[in-house]
JSON list of C-alpha atoms and ligand atoms in Angstrom, two decimals:
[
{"chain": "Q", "resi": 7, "resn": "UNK", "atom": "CA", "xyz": [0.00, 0.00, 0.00]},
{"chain": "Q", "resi": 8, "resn": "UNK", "atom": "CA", "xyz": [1.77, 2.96, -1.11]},
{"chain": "Q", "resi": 9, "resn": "UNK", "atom": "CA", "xyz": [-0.42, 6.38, 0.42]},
{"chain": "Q", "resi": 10, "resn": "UNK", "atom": "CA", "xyz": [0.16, 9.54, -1.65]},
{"chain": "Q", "resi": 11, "resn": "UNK", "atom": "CA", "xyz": [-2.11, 11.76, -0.65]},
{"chain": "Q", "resi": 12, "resn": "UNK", "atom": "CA", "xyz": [-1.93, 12.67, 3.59]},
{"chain": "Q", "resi": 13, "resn": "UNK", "atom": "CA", "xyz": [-3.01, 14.55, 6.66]},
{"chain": "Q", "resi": 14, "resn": "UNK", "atom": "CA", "xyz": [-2.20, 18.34, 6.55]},
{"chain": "Q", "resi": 15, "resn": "UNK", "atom": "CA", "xyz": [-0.26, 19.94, 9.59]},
{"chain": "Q", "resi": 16, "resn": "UNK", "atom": "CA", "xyz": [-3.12, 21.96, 10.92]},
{"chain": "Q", "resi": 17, "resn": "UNK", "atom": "CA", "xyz": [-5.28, 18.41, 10.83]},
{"chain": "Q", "resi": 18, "resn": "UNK", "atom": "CA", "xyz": [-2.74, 16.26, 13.27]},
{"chain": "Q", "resi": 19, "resn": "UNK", "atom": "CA", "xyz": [-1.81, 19.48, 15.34]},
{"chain": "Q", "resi": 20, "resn": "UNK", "atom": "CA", "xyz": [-5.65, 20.12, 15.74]},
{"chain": "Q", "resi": 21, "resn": "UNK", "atom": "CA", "xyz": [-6.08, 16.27, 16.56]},
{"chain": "Q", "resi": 22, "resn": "UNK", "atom": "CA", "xyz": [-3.02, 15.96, 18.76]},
{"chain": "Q", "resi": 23, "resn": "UNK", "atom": "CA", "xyz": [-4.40, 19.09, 21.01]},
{"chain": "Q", "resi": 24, "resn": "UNK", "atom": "CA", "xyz": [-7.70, 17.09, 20.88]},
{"chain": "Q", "resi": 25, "resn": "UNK", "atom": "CA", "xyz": [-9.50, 19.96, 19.45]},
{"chain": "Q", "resi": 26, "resn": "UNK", "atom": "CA", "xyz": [-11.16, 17.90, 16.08]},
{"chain": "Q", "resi": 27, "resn": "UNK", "atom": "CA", "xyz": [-14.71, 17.12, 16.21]},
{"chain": "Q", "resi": 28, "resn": "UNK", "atom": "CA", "xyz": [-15.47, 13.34, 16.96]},
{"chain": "Q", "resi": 29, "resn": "UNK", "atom": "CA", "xyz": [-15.65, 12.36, 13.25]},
{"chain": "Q", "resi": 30, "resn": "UNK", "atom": "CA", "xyz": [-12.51, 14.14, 11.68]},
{"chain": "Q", "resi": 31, "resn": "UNK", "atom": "CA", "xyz": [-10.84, 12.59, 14.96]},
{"chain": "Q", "resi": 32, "resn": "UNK", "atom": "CA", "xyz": [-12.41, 9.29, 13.89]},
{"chain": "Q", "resi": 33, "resn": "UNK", "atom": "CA", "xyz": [-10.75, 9.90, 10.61]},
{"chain": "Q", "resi": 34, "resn": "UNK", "atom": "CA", "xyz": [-7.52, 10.78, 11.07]},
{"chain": "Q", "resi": 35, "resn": "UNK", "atom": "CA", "xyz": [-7.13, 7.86, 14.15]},
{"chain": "Q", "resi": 36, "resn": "UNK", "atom": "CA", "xyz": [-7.46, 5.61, 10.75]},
{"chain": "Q", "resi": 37, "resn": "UNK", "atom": "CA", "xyz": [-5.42, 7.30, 8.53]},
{"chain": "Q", "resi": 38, "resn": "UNK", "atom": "CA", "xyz": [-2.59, 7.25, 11.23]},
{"chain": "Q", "resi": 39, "resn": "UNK", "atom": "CA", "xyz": [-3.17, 3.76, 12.25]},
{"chain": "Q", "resi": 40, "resn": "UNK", "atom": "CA", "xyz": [-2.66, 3.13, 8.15]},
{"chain": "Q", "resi": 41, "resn": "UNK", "atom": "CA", "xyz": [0.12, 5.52, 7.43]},
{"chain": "Q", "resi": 42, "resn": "UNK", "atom": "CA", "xyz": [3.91, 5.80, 9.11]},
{"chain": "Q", "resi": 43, "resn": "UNK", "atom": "CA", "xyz": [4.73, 8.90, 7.74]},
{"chain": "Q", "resi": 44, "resn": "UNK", "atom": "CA", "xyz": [1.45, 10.85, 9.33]},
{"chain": "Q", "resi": 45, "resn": "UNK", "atom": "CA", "xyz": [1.96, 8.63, 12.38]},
{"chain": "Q", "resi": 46, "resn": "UNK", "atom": "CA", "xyz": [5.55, 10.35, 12.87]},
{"chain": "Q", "resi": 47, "resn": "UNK", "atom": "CA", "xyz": [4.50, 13.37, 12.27]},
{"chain": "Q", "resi": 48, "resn": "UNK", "atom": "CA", "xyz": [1.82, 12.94, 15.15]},
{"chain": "Q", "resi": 49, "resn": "UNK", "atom": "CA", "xyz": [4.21, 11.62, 17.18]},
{"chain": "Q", "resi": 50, "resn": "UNK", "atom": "CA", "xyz": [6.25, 14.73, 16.59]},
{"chain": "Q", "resi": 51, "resn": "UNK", "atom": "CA", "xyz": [3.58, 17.67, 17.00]},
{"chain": "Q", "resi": 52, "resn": "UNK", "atom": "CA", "xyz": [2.71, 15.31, 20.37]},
{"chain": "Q", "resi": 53, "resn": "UNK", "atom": "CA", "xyz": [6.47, 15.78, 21.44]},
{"chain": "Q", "resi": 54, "resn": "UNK", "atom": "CA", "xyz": [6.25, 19.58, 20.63]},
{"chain": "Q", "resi": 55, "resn": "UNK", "atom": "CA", "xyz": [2.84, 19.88, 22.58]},
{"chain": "Q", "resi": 56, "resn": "UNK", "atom": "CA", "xyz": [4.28, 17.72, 26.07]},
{"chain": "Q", "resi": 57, "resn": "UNK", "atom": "CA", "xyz": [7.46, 19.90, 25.58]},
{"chain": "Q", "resi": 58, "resn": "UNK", "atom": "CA", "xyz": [5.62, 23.08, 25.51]},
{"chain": "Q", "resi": 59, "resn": "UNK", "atom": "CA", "xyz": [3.47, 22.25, 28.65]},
{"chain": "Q", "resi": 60, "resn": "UNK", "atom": "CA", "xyz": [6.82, 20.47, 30.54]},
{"chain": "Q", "resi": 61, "resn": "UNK", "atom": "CA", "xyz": [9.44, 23.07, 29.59]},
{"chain": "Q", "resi": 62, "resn": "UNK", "atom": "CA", "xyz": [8.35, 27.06, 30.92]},
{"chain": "Q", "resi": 63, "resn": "UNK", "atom": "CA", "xyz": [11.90, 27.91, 29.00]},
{"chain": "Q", "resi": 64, "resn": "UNK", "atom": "CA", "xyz": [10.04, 27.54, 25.91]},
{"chain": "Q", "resi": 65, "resn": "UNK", "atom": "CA", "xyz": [9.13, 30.77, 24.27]},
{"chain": "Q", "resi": 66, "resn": "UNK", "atom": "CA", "xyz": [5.98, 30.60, 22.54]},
{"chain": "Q", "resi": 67, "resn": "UNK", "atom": "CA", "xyz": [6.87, 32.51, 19.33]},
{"chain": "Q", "resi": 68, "resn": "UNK", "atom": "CA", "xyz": [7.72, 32.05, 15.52]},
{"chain": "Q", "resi": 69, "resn": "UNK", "atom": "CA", "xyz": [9.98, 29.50, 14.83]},
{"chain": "Q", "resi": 70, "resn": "UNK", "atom": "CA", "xyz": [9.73, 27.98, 18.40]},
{"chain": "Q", "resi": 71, "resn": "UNK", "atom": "CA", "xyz": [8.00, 25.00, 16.54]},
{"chain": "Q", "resi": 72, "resn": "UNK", "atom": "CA", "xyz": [10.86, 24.64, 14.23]},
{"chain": "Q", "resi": 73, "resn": "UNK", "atom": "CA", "xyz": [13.51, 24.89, 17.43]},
{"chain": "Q", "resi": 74, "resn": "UNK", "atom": "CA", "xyz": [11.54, 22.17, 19.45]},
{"chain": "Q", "resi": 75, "resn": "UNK", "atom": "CA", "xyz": [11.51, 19.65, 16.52]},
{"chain": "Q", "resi": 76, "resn": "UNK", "atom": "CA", "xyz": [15.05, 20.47, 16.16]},
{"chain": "Q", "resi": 77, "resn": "UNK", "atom": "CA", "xyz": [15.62, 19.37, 19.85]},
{"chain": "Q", "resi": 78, "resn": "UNK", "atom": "CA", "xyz": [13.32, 16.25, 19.69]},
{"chain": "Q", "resi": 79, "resn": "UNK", "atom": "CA", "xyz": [15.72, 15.07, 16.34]},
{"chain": "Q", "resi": 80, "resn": "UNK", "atom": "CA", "xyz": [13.71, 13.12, 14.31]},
{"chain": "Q", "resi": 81, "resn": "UNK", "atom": "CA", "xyz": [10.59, 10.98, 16.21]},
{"chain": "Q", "resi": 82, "resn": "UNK", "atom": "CA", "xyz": [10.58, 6.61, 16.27]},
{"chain": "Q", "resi": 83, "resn": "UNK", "atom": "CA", "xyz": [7.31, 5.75, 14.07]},
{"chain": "Q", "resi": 84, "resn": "UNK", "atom": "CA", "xyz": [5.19, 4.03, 17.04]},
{"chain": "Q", "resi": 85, "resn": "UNK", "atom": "CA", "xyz": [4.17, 0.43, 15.50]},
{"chain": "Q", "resi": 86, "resn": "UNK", "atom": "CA", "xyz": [1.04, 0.65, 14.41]},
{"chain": "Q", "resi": 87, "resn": "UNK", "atom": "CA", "xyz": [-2.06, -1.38, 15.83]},
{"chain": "Q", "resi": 88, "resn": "UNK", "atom": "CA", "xyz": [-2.44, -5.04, 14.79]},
{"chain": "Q", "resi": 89, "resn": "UNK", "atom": "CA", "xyz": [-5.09, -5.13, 12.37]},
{"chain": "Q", "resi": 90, "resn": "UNK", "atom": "CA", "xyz": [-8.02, -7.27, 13.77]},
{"chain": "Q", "resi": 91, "resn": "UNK", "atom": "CA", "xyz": [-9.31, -8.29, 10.22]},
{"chain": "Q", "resi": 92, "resn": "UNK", "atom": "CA", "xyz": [-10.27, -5.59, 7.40]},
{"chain": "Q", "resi": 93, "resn": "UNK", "atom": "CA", "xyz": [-11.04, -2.54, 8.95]},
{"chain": "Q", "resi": 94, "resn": "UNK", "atom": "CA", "xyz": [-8.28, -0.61, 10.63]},
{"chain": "Q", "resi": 95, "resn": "UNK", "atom": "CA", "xyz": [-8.29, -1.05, 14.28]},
{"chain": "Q", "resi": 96, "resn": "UNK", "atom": "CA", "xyz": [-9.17, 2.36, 15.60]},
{"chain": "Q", "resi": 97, "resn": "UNK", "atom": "CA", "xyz": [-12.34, 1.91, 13.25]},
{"chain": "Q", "resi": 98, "resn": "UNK", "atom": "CA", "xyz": [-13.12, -1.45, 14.03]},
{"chain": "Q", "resi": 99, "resn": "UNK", "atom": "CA", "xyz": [-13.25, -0.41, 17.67]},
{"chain": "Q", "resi": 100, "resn": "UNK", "atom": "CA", "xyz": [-15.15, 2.36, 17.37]},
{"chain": "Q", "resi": 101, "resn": "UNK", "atom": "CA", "xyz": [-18.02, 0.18, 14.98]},
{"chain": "Q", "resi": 102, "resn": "UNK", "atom": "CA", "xyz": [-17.72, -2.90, 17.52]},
{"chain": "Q", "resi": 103, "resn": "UNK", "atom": "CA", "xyz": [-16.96, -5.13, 14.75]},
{"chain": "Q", "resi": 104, "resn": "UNK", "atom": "CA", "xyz": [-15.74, -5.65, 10.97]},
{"chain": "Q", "resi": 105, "resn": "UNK", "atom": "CA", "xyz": [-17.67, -4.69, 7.82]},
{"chain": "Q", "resi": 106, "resn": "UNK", "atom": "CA", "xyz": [-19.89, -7.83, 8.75]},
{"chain": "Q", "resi": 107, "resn": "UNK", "atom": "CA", "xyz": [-21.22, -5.19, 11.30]},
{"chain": "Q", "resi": 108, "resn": "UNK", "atom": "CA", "xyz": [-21.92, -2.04, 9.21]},
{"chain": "Q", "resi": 109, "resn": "UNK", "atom": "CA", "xyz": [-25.76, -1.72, 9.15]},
{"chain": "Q", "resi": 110, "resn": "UNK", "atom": "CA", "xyz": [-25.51, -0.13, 5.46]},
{"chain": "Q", "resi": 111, "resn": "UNK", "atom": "CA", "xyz": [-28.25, 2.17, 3.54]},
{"chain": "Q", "resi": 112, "resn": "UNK", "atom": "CA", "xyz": [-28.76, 1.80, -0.30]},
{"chain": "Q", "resi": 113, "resn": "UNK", "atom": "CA", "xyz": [-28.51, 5.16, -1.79]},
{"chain": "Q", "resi": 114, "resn": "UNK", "atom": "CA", "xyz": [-29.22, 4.17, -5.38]},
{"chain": "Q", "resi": 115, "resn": "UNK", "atom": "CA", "xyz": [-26.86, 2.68, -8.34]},
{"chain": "Q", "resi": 116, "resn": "UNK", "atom": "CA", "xyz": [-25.63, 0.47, -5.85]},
{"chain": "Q", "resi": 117, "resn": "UNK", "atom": "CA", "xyz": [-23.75, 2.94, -3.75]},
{"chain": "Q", "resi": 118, "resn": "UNK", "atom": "CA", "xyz": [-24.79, 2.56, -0.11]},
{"chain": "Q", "resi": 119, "resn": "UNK", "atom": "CA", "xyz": [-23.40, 4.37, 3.17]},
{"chain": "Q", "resi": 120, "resn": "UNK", "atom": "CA", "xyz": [-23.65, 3.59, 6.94]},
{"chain": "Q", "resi": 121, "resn": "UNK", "atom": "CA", "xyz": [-24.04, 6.93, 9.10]},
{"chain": "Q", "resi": 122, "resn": "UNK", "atom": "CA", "xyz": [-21.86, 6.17, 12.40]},
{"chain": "Q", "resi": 123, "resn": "UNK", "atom": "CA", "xyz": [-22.96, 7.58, 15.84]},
{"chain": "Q", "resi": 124, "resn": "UNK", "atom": "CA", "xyz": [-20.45, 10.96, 16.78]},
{"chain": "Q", "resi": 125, "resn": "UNK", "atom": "CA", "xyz": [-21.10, 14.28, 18.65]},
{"chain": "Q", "resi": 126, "resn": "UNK", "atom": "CA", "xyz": [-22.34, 16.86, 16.75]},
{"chain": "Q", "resi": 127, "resn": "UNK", "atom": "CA", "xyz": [-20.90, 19.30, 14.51]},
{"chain": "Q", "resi": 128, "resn": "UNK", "atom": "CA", "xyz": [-19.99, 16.32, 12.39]},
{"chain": "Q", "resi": 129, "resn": "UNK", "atom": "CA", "xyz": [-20.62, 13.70, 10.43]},
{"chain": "Q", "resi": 130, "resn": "UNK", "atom": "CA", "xyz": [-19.14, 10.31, 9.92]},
{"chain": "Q", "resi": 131, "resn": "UNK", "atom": "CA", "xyz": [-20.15, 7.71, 7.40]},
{"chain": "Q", "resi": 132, "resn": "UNK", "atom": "CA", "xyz": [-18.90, 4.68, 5.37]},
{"chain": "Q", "resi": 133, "resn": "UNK", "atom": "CA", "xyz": [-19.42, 5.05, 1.87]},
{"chain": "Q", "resi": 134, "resn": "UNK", "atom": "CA", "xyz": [-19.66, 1.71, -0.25]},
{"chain": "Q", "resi": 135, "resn": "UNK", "atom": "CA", "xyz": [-19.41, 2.77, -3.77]},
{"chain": "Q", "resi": 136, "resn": "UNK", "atom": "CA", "xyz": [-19.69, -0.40, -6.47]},
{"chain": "Q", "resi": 137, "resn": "UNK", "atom": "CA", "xyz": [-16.62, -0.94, -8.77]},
{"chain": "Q", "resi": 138, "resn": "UNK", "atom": "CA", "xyz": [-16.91, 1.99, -11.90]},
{"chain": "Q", "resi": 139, "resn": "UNK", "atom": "CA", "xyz": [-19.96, 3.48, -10.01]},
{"chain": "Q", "resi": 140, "resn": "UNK", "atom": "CA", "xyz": [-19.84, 7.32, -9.70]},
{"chain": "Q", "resi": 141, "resn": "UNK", "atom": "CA", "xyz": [-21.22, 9.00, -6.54]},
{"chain": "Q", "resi": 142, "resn": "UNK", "atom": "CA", "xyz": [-23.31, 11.83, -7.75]},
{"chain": "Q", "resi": 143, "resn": "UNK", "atom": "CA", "xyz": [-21.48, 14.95, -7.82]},
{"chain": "Q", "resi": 144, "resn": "UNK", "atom": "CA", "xyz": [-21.59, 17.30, -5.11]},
{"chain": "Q", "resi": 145, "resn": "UNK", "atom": "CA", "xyz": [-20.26, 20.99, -3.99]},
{"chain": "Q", "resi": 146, "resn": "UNK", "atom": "CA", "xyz": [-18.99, 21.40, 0.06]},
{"chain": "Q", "resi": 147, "resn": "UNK", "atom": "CA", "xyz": [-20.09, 23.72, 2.36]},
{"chain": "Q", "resi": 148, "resn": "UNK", "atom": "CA", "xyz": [-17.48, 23.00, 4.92]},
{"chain": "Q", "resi": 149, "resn": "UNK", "atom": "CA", "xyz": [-14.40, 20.21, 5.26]},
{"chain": "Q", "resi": 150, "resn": "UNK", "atom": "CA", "xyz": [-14.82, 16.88, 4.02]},
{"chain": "Q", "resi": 151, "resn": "UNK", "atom": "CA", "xyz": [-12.14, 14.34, 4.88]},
{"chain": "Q", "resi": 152, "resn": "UNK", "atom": "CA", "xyz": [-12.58, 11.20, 2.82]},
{"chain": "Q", "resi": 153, "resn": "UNK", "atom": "CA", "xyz": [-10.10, 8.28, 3.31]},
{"chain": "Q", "resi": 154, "resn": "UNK", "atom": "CA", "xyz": [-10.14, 5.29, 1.03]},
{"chain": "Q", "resi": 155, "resn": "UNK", "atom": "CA", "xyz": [-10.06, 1.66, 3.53]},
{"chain": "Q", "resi": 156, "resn": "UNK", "atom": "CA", "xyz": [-10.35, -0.56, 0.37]},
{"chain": "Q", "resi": 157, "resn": "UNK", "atom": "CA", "xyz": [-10.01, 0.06, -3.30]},
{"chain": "Q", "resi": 158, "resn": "UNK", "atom": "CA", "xyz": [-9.88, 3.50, -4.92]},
{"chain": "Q", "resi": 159, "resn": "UNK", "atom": "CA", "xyz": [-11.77, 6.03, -6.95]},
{"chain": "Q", "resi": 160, "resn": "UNK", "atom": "CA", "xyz": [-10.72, 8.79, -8.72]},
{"chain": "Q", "resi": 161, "resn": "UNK", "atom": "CA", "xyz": [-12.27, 12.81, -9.08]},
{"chain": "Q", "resi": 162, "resn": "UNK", "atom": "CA", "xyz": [-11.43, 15.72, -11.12]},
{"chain": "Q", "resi": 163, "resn": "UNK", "atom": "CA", "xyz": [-8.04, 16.06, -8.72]},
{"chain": "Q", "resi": 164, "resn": "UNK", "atom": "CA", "xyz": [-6.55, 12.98, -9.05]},
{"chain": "Q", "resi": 165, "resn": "UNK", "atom": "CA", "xyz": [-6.67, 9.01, -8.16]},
{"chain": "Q", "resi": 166, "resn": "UNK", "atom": "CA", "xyz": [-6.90, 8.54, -4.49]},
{"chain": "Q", "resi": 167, "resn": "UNK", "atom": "CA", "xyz": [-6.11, 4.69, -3.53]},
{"chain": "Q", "resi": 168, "resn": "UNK", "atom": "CA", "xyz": [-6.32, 2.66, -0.42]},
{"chain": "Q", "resi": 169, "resn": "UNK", "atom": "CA", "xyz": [-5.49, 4.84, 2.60]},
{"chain": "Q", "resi": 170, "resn": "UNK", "atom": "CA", "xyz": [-5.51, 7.79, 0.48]},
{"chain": "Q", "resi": 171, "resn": "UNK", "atom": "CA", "xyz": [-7.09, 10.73, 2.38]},
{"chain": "Q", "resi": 172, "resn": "UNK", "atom": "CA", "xyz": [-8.56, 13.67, 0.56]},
{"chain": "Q", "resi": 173, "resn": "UNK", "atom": "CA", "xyz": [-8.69, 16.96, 2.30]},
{"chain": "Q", "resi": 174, "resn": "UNK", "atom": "CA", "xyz": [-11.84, 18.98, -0.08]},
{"chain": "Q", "resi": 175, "resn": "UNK", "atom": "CA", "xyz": [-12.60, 22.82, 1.02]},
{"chain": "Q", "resi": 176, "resn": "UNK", "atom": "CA", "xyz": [-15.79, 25.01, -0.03]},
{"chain": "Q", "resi": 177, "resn": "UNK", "atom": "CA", "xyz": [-14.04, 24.88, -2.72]},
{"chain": "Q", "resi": 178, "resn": "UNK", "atom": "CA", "xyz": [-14.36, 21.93, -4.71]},
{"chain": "Q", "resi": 179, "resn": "UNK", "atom": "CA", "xyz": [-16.71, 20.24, -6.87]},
{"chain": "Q", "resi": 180, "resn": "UNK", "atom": "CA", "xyz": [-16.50, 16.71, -7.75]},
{"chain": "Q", "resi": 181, "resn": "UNK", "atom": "CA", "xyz": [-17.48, 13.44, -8.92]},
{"chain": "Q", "resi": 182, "resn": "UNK", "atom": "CA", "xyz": [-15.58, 10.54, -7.47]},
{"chain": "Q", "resi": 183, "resn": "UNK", "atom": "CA", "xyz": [-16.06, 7.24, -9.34]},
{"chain": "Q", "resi": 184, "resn": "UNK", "atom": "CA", "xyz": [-14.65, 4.34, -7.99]},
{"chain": "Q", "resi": 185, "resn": "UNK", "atom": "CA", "xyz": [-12.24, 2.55, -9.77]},
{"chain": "Q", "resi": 186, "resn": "UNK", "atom": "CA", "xyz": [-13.19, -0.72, -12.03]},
{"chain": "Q", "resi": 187, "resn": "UNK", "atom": "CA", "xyz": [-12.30, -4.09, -10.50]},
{"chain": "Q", "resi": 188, "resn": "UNK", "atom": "CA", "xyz": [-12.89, -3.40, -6.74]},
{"chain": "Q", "resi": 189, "resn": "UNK", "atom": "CA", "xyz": [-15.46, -1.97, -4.93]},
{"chain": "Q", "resi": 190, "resn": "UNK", "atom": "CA", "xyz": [-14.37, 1.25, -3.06]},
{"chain": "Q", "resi": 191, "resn": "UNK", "atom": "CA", "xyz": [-15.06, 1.42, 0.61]},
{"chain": "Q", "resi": 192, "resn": "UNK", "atom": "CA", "xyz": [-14.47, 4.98, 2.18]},
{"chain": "Q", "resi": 193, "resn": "UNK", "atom": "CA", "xyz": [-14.68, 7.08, 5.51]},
{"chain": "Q", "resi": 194, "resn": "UNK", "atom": "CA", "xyz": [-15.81, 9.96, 5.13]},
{"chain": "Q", "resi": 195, "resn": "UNK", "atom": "CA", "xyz": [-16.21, 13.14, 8.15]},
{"chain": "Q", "resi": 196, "resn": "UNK", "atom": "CA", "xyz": [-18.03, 15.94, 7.11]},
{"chain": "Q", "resi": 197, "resn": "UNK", "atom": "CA", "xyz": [-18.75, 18.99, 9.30]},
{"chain": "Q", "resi": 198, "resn": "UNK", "atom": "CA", "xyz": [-21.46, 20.69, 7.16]},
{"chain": "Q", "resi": 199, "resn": "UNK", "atom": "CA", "xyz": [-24.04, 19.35, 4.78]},
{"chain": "Q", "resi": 200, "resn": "UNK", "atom": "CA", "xyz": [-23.10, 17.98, 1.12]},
{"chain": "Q", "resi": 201, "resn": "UNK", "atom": "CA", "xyz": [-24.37, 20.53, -1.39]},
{"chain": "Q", "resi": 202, "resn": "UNK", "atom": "CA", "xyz": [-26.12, 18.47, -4.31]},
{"chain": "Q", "resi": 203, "resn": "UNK", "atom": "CA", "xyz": [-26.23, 19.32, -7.71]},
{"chain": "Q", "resi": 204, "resn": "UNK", "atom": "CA", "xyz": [-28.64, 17.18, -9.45]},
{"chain": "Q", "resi": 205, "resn": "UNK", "atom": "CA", "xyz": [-32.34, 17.94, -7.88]},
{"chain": "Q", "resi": 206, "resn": "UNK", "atom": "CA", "xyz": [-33.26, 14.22, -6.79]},
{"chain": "Q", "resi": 207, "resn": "UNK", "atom": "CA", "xyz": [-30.21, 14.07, -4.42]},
{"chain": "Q", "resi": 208, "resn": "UNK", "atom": "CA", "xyz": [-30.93, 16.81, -2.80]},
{"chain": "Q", "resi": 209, "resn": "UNK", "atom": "CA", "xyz": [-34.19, 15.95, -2.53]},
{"chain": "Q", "resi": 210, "resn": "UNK", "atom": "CA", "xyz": [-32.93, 12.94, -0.58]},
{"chain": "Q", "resi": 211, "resn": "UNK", "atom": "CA", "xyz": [-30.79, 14.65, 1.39]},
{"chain": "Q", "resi": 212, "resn": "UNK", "atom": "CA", "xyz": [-32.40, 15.11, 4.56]},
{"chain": "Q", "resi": 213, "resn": "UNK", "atom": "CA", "xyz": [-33.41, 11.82, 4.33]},
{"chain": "Q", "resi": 214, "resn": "UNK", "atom": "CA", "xyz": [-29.85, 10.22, 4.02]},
{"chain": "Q", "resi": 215, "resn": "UNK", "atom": "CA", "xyz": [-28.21, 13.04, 6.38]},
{"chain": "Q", "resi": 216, "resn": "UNK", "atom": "CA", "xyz": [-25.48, 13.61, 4.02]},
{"chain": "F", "resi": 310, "resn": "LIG", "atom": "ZN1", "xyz": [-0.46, 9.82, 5.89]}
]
């Protein structure tokens, strides 16, 4: 599994001061548990935030970020959880059980999703999309963080494959399609409702809470 696309700065910092709402933290506990290089960098804004509290010699200003990593020298990568069976750990845990569990929704064309139980402000869902099957395209009104658990789909921006994360603003409009010869299996956190082009999804959208 080779992951291209990762968690920005502001994301882990924001998740290491525990400041994310339940379903971006659900999110990026996944990604990390996939991904060494966001895992080190966790483990390194985690460093930075214990040093800051321990040390009173630290002088909260530009660069001081820089100087503390500098200190630190470069973090271990903590080994990451044991997979149970397919879904990562963190997600498995917070589900109470594998895919077997997921009590899914049809959407149409096949595509289905599974809304999971978080505080509010946010949104979490698994997104089953069928193999070539487009998701209908959609505008954001806030952050969506969608990371790819099994096979891969592609939008306007690129190709994002399995434990891919894409990071999509106000911003963008899209259409992901998953890719033929594997069903694509997503997380996705969003903290404000999907804005639908086509009439009939929006129509459905307070139904589907997406
Ligand atoms: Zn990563």
């Amino acid at each position: 599994m080779t992951i291209r696309h990762h968690l920005s700065d502001p994301l882990l910092i924001a998740y290491a001061a525990g400041t994310l709402p339940e379903a971006f933290s659900l999110v990026v506990a996944t990604h990390v548990s996939m991904c060494d290089d966001c895992r080190a960098r966790l483990g390194a804004f985690e460093a930075v935030g214990g040093a800051v509290v321990e040390s009173s010699s630290v002088a909260l200003s530009a660069g001081c970020l820089e100087a503390v990593l500098a200190r630190l020298g470069t973090p271990e990568p903590v080994s990451p959880a044991k997979p149970k069976g397919q879904l990562p750990t963190p997600l498995q845990d917070y589900i109470g059980g594998d895919l077997a569990a997921v009590k899914w929704r049809r959407l149409g064309m096949g595509v289905r999703q599974a809304i999971l139980p978080t505080s509010k402000g946010a949104i979490a869902r698994l997104l089953y999309i069928p193999a070539g099957q487009a998701v209908p395209d959609h505008g954001h009104r806030g952050t969506e963080l969608t990371l790819v658990l099994q096979g891969a789909f592609r939008d306007e921006t690129d190709r994002f494959g399995t434990g891919d994360v894409e990071i999509s603003g106000q911003e963008l409009e899209h259409t992901p399609v998953a890719e033929a010869g594997c069903d694509c299996i997503c997380l996705a956190a969003t903290d404000a409702p999907l804005r639908f082009n086509a009439l009939i999804p929006r129509l459905l959208q307070p139904l589907f809470r997406i």
